[in-house]
JSON list of C-alpha atoms in Angstrom, two decimals:
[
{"chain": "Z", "resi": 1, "resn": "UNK", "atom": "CA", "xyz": [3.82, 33.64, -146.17]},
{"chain": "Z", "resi": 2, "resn": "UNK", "atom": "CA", "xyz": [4.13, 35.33, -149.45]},
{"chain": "Z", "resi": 3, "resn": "UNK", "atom": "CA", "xyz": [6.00, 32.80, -151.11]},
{"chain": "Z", "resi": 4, "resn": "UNK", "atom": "CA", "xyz": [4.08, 29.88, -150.05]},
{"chain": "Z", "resi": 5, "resn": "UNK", "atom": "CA", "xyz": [0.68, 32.21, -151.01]},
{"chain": "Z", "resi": 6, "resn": "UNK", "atom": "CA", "xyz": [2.66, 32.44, -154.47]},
{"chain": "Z", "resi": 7, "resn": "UNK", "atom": "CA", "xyz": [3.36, 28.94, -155.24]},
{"chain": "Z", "resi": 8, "resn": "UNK", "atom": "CA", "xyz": [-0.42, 28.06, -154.27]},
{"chain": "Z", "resi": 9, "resn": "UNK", "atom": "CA", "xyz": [-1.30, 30.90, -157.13]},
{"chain": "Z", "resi": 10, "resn": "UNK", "atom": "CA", "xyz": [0.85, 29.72, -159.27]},
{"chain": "Z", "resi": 11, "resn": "UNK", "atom": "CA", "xyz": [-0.29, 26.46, -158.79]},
{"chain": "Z", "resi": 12, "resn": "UNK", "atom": "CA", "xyz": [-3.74, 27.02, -158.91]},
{"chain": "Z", "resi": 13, "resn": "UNK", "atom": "CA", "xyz": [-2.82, 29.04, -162.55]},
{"chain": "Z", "resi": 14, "resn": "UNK", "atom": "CA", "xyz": [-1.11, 26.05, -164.12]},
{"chain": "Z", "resi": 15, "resn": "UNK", "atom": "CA", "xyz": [-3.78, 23.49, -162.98]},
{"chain": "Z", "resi": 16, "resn": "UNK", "atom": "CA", "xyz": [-6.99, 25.77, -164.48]},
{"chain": "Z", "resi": 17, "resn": "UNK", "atom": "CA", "xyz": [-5.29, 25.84, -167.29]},
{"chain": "Z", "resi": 18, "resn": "UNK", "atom": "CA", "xyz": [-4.16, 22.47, -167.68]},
{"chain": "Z", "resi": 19, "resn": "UNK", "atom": "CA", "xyz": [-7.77, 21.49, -167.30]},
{"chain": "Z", "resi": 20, "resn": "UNK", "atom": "CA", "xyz": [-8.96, 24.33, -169.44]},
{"chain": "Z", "resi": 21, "resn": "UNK", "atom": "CA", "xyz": [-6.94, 22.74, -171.66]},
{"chain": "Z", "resi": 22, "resn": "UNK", "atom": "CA", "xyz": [-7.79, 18.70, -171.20]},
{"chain": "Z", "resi": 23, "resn": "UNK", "atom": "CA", "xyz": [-11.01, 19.69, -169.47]},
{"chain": "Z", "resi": 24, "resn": "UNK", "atom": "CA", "xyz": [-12.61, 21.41, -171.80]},
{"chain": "Z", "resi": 25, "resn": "UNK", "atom": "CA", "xyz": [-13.06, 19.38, -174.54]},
{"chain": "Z", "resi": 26, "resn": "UNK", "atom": "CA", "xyz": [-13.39, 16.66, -172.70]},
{"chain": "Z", "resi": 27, "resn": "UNK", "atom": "CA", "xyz": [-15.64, 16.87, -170.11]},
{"chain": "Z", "resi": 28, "resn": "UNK", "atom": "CA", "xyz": [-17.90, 19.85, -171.47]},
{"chain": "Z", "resi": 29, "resn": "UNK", "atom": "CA", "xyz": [-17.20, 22.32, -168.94]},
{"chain": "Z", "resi": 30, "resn": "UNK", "atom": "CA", "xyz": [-16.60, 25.95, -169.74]},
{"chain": "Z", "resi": 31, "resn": "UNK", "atom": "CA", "xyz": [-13.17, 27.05, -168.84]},
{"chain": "Z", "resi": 32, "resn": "UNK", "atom": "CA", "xyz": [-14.79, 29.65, -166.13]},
{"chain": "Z", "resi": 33, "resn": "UNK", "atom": "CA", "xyz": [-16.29, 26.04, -164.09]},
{"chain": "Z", "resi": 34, "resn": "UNK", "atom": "CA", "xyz": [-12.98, 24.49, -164.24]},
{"chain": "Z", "resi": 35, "resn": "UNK", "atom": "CA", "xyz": [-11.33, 27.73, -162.99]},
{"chain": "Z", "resi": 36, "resn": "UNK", "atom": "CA", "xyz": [-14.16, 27.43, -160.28]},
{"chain": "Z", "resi": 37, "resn": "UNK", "atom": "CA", "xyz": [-13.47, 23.82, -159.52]},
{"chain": "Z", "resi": 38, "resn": "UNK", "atom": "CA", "xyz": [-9.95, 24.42, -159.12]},
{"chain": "Z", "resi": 39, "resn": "UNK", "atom": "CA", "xyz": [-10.45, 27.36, -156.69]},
{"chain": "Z", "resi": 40, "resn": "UNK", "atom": "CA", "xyz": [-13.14, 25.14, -154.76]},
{"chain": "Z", "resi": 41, "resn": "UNK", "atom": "CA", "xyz": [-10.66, 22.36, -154.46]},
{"chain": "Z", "resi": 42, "resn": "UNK", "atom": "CA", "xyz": [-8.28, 24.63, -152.92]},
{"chain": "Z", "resi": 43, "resn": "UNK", "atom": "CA", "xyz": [-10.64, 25.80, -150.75]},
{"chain": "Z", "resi": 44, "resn": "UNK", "atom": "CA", "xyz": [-11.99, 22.38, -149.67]},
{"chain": "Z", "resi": 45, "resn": "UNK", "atom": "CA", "xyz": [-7.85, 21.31, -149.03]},
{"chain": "Z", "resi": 46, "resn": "UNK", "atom": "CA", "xyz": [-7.28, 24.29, -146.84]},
{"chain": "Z", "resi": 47, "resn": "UNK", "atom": "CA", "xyz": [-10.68, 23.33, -144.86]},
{"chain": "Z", "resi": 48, "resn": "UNK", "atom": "CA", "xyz": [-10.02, 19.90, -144.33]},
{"chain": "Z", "resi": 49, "resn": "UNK", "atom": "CA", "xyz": [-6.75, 20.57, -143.70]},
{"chain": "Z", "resi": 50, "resn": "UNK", "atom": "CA", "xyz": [-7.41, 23.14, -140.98]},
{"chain": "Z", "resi": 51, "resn": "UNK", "atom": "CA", "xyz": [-10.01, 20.39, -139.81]},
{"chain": "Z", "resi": 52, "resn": "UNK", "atom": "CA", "xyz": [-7.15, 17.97, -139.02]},
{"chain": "Z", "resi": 53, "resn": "UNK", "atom": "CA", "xyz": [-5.23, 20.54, -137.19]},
{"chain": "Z", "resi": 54, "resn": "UNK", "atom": "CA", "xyz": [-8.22, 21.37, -135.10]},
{"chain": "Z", "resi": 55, "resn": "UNK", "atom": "CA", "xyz": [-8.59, 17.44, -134.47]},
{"chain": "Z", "resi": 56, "resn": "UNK", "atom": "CA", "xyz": [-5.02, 17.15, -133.55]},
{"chain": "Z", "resi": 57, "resn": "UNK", "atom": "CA", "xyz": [-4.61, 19.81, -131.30]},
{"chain": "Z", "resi": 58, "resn": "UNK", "atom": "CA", "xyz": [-7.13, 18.66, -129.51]},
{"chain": "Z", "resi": 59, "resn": "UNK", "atom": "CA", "xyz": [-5.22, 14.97, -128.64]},
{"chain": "Z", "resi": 60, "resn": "UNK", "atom": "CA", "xyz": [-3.77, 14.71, -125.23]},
{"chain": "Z", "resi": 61, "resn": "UNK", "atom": "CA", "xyz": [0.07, 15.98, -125.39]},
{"chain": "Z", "resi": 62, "resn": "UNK", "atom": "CA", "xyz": [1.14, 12.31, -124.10]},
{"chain": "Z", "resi": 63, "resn": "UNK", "atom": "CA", "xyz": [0.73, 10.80, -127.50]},
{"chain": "Z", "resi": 64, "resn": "UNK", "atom": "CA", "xyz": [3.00, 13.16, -128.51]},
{"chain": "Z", "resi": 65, "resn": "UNK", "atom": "CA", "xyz": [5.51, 13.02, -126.14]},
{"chain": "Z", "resi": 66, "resn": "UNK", "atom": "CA", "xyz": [9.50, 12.81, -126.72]},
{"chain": "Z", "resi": 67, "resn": "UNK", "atom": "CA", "xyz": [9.87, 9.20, -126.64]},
{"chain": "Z", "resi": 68, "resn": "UNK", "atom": "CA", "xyz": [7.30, 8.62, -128.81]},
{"chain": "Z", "resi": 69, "resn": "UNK", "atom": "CA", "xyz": [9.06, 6.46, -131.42]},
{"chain": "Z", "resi": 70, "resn": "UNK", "atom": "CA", "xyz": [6.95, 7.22, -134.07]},
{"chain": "Z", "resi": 71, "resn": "UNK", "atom": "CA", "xyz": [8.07, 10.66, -134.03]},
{"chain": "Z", "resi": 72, "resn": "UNK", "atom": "CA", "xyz": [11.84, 9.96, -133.79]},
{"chain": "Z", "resi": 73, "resn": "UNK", "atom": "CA", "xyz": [13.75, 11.31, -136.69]},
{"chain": "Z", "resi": 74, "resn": "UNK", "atom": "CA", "xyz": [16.45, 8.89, -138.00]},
{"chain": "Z", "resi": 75, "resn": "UNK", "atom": "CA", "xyz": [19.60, 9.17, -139.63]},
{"chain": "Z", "resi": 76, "resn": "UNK", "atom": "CA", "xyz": [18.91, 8.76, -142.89]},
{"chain": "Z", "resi": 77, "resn": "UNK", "atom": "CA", "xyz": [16.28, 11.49, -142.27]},
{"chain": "Z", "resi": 78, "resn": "UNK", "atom": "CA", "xyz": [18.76, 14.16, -141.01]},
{"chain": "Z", "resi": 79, "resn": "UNK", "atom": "CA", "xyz": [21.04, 13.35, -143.92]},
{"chain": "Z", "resi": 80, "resn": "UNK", "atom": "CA", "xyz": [18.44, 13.74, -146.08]},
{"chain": "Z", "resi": 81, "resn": "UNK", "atom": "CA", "xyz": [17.58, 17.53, -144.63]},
{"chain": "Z", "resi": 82, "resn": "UNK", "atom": "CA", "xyz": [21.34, 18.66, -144.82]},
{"chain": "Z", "resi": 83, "resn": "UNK", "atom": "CA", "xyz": [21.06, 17.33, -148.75]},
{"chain": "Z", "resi": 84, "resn": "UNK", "atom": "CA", "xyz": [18.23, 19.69, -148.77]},
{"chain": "Z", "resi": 85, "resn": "UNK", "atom": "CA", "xyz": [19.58, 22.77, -146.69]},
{"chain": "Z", "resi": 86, "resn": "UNK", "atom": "CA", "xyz": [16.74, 22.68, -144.83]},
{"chain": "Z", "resi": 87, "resn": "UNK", "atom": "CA", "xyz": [18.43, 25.00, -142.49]},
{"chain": "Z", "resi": 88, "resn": "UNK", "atom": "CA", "xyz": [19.08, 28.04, -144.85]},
{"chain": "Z", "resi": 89, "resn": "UNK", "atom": "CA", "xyz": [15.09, 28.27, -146.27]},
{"chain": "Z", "resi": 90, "resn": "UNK", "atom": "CA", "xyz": [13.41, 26.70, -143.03]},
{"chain": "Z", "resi": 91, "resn": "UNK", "atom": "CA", "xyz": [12.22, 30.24, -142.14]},
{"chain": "Z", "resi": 92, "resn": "UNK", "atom": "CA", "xyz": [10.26, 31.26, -145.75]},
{"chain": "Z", "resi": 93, "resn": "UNK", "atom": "CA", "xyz": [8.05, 28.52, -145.08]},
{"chain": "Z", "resi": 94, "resn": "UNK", "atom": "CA", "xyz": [4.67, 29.61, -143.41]},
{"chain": "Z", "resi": 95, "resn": "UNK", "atom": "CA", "xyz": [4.69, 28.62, -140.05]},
{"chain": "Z", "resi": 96, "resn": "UNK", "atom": "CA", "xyz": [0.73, 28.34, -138.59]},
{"chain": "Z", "resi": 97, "resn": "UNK", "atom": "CA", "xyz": [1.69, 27.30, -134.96]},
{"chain": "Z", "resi": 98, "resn": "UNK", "atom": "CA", "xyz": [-0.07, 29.94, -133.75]},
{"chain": "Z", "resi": 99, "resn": "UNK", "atom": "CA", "xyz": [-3.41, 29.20, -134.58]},
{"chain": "Z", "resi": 100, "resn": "UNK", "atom": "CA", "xyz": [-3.00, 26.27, -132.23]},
{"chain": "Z", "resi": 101, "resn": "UNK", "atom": "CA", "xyz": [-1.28, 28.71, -129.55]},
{"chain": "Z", "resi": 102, "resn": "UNK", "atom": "CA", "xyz": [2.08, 27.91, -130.06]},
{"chain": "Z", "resi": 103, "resn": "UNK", "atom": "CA", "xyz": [4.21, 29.58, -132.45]},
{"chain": "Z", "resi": 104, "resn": "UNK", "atom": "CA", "xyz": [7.53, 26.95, -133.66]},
{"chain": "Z", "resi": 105, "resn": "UNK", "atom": "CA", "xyz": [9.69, 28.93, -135.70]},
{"chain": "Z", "resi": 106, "resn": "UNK", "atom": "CA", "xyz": [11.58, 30.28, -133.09]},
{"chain": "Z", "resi": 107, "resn": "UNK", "atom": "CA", "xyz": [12.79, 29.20, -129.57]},
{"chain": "Z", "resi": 108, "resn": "UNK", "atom": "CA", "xyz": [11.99, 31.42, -127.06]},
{"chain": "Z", "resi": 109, "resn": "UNK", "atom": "CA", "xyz": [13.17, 29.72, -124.03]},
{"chain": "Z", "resi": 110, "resn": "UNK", "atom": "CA", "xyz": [16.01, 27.22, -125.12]},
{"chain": "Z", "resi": 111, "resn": "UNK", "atom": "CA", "xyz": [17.46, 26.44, -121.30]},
{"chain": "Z", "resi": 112, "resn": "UNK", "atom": "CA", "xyz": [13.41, 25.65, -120.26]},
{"chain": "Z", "resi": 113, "resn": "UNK", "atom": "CA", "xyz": [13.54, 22.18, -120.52]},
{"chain": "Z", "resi": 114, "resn": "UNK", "atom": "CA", "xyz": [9.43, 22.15, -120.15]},
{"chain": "Z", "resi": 115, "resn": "UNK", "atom": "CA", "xyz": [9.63, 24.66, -123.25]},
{"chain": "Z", "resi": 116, "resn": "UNK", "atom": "CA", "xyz": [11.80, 22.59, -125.13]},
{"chain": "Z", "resi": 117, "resn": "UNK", "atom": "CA", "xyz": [9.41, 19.43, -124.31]},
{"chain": "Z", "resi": 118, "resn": "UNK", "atom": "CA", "xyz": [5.84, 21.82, -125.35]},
{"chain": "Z", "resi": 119, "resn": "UNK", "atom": "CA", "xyz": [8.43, 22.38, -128.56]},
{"chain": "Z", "resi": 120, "resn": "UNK", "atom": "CA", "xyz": [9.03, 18.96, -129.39]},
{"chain": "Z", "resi": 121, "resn": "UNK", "atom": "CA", "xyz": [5.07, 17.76, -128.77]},
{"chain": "Z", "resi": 122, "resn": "UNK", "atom": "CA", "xyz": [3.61, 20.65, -130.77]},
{"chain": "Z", "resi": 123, "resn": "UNK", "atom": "CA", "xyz": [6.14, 19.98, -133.92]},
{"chain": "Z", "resi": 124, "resn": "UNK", "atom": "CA", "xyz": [5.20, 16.32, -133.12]},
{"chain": "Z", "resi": 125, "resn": "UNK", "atom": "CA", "xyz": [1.49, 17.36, -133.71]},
{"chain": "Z", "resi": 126, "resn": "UNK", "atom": "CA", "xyz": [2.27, 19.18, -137.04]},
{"chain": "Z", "resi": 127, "resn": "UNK", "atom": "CA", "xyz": [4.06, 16.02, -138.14]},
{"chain": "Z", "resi": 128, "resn": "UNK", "atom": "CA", "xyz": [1.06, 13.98, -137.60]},
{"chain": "Z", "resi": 129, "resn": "UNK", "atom": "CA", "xyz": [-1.26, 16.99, -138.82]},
{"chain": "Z", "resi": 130, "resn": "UNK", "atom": "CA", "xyz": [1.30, 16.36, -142.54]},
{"chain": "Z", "resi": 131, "resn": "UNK", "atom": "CA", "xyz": [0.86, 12.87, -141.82]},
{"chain": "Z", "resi": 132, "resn": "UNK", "atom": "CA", "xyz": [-3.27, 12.99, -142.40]},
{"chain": "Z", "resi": 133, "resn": "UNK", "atom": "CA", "xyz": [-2.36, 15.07, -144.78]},
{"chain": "Z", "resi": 134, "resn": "UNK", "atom": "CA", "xyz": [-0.73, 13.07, -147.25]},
{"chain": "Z", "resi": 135, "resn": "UNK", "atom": "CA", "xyz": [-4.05, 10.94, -147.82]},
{"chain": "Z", "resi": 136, "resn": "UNK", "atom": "CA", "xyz": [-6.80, 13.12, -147.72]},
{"chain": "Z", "resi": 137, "resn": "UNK", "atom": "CA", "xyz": [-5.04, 15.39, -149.93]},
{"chain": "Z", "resi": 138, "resn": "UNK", "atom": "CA", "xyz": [-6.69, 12.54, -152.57]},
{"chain": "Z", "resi": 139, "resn": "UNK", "atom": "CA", "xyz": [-10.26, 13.46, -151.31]},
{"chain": "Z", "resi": 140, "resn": "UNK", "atom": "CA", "xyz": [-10.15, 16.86, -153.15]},
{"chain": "Z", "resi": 141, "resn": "UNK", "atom": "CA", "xyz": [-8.88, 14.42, -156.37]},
{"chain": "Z", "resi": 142, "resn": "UNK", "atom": "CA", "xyz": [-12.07, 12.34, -156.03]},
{"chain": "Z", "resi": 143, "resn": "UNK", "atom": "CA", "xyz": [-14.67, 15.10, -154.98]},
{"chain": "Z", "resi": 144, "resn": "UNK", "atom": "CA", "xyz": [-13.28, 17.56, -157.88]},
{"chain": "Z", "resi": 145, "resn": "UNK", "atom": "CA", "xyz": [-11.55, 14.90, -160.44]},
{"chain": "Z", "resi": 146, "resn": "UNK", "atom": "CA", "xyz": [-10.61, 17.89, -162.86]}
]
Protein backbone atom coordinates (compact mmCIF):
# COMPACT_ATOMS: atom_id res chain seq x y z
CA UNK A 1 0.00 0.00 0.00
CA UNK A 2 2.78 2.35 0.62
CA UNK A 3 4.21 2.27 -2.63
CA UNK A 4 1.16 2.58 -4.61
CA UNK A 5 0.12 5.64 -1.87
CA UNK A 6 3.70 6.97 -3.06
CA UNK A 7 3.39 6.93 -6.70
CA UNK A 8 -0.21 8.62 -6.34
CA UNK A 9 1.88 11.49 -4.25
CA UNK A 10 4.28 11.65 -6.45
CA UNK A 11 2.00 11.87 -9.08
CA UNK A 12 -0.20 14.24 -7.76
CA UNK A 13 3.36 16.49 -7.08
CA UNK A 14 4.45 16.42 -10.70
CA UNK A 15 0.93 17.18 -12.13
CA UNK A 16 0.34 20.51 -9.63
CA UNK A 17 3.27 21.53 -10.74
CA UNK A 18 3.09 20.93 -14.26
CA UNK A 19 -0.07 22.95 -14.19
CA UNK A 20 1.37 25.48 -11.83
CA UNK A 21 3.57 25.76 -14.40
CA UNK A 22 1.24 25.78 -17.83
CA UNK A 23 -1.75 26.62 -15.67
CA UNK A 24 -0.89 29.50 -14.30
CA UNK A 25 -0.31 31.78 -16.82
CA UNK A 26 -2.62 30.47 -18.78
CA UNK A 27 -5.70 29.99 -17.34
CA UNK A 28 -5.44 32.64 -14.38
CA UNK A 29 -5.56 30.39 -11.57
CA UNK A 30 -3.35 30.77 -8.55
CA UNK A 31 -1.03 27.91 -8.11
CA UNK A 32 -2.88 27.04 -4.56
CA UNK A 33 -6.47 26.30 -7.01
CA UNK A 34 -4.56 24.18 -9.31
CA UNK A 35 -2.96 22.32 -6.35
CA UNK A 36 -6.71 22.10 -5.22
CA UNK A 37 -7.96 20.90 -8.54
CA UNK A 38 -5.46 18.33 -8.73
CA UNK A 39 -6.22 16.96 -5.21
CA UNK A 40 -10.09 17.15 -6.12
CA UNK A 41 -9.49 15.17 -9.23
CA UNK A 42 -7.89 12.56 -7.27
CA UNK A 43 -10.46 12.52 -5.03
CA UNK A 44 -13.30 12.41 -7.59
CA UNK A 45 -11.10 9.18 -9.43
CA UNK A 46 -10.92 7.29 -6.19
CA UNK A 47 -14.89 7.97 -5.73
CA UNK A 48 -15.96 6.97 -8.95
CA UNK A 49 -13.75 4.39 -8.94
CA UNK A 50 -14.93 2.90 -5.66
CA UNK A 51 -18.47 3.58 -7.28
CA UNK A 52 -17.76 1.00 -10.01
CA UNK A 53 -16.55 -1.52 -7.59
CA UNK A 54 -19.65 -1.10 -5.53
CA UNK A 55 -21.70 -1.53 -8.94
CA UNK A 56 -19.79 -4.57 -9.83
CA UNK A 57 -19.88 -6.41 -6.84
CA UNK A 58 -23.18 -6.17 -6.82
CA UNK A 59 -23.65 -8.26 -10.49
CA UNK A 60 -24.74 -11.80 -10.17
CA UNK A 61 -21.43 -14.12 -9.96
CA UNK A 62 -22.75 -15.97 -13.29
CA UNK A 63 -21.55 -13.21 -15.51
CA UNK A 64 -18.47 -13.81 -14.13
CA UNK A 65 -18.14 -17.25 -14.24
CA UNK A 66 -15.00 -19.42 -15.56
CA UNK A 67 -16.08 -19.89 -18.99
CA UNK A 68 -16.84 -16.60 -19.49
CA UNK A 69 -14.80 -15.88 -22.64
CA UNK A 70 -14.46 -12.48 -22.13
CA UNK A 71 -12.44 -13.06 -19.18
CA UNK A 72 -10.13 -15.74 -20.68
CA UNK A 73 -6.55 -14.73 -20.67
CA UNK A 74 -4.70 -15.62 -23.93
CA UNK A 75 -1.36 -16.43 -24.88
CA UNK A 76 -0.06 -13.53 -25.97
CA UNK A 77 -1.34 -12.16 -22.62
CA UNK A 78 0.65 -14.60 -20.39
CA UNK A 79 3.74 -13.92 -22.48
CA UNK A 80 3.29 -10.57 -22.07
CA UNK A 81 3.17 -10.93 -17.93
CA UNK A 82 6.39 -13.18 -17.85
CA UNK A 83 8.06 -10.09 -20.07
CA UNK A 84 6.88 -8.12 -17.20
CA UNK A 85 7.72 -10.42 -14.09
CA UNK A 86 4.54 -9.98 -12.99
CA UNK A 87 5.19 -12.74 -10.61
CA UNK A 88 8.16 -11.24 -8.56
CA UNK A 89 6.22 -7.55 -7.76
CA UNK A 90 2.52 -8.97 -7.94
CA UNK A 91 2.41 -8.69 -4.12
CA UNK A 92 3.52 -4.64 -3.66
CA UNK A 93 0.55 -3.84 -5.50
CA UNK A 94 -2.48 -2.84 -3.21
CA UNK A 95 -4.82 -5.44 -3.24
CA UNK A 96 -8.64 -3.98 -2.14
CA UNK A 97 -10.49 -7.39 -2.37
CA UNK A 98 -11.53 -7.03 0.84
CA UNK A 99 -13.70 -4.26 0.74
CA UNK A 100 -15.85 -6.45 -1.46
CA UNK A 101 -15.34 -9.48 1.12
CA UNK A 102 -12.91 -11.32 -0.58
CA UNK A 103 -9.36 -10.83 -0.19
CA UNK A 104 -7.19 -12.21 -3.77
CA UNK A 105 -3.72 -11.98 -3.00
CA UNK A 106 -3.44 -15.13 -1.49
CA UNK A 107 -5.06 -18.63 -1.85
CA UNK A 108 -6.33 -19.89 1.09
CA UNK A 109 -7.90 -23.04 0.03
CA UNK A 110 -6.11 -24.19 -3.27
CA UNK A 111 -7.63 -28.05 -3.33
CA UNK A 112 -11.44 -26.23 -2.80
CA UNK A 113 -12.44 -26.29 -6.14
CA UNK A 114 -15.63 -23.89 -5.06
CA UNK A 115 -12.73 -21.56 -3.61
CA UNK A 116 -10.79 -21.65 -6.57
CA UNK A 117 -14.13 -20.87 -8.72
CA UNK A 118 -15.22 -17.64 -5.91
CA UNK A 119 -11.24 -16.87 -6.87
CA UNK A 120 -11.54 -16.80 -10.43
CA UNK A 121 -15.19 -14.75 -10.42
CA UNK A 122 -14.00 -12.14 -7.90
CA UNK A 123 -10.55 -11.44 -10.00
CA UNK A 124 -13.01 -11.61 -12.97
CA UNK A 125 -14.95 -8.69 -11.25
CA UNK A 126 -11.75 -6.59 -10.64
CA UNK A 127 -10.95 -7.08 -14.31
CA UNK A 128 -14.16 -5.63 -15.35
CA UNK A 129 -14.01 -3.05 -12.31
CA UNK A 130 -10.18 -1.94 -14.51
CA UNK A 131 -12.18 -2.36 -17.47
CA UNK A 132 -14.75 0.78 -16.51
CA UNK A 133 -11.93 2.09 -15.43
CA UNK A 134 -10.01 2.79 -18.35
CA UNK A 135 -12.82 5.29 -19.69
CA UNK A 136 -14.06 7.11 -16.96
CA UNK A 137 -10.67 7.75 -15.86
CA UNK A 138 -11.30 10.68 -18.83
CA UNK A 139 -14.28 12.10 -16.77
CA UNK A 140 -11.89 13.58 -14.12
CA UNK A 141 -9.92 15.07 -17.57
CA UNK A 142 -13.17 16.80 -18.65
CA UNK A 143 -14.67 17.83 -15.16
CA UNK A 144 -11.06 19.23 -13.98
CA UNK A 145 -9.24 19.92 -17.57
CA UNK A 146 -6.05 21.27 -15.66
Amino acid sequence: MVLYLSIIFVANVVISGLNIIFGTATFGYSWWAVILMTLASTVFQFAIDGLFAIIVNKMPNKWFAVDNKHYQVSKRCQKFYEKLKIRKWKDKVWELGGLGGFRKNKLNDPNNPEYIERFIIESNKGVLTHRIGYFVGFLGVFLFPL
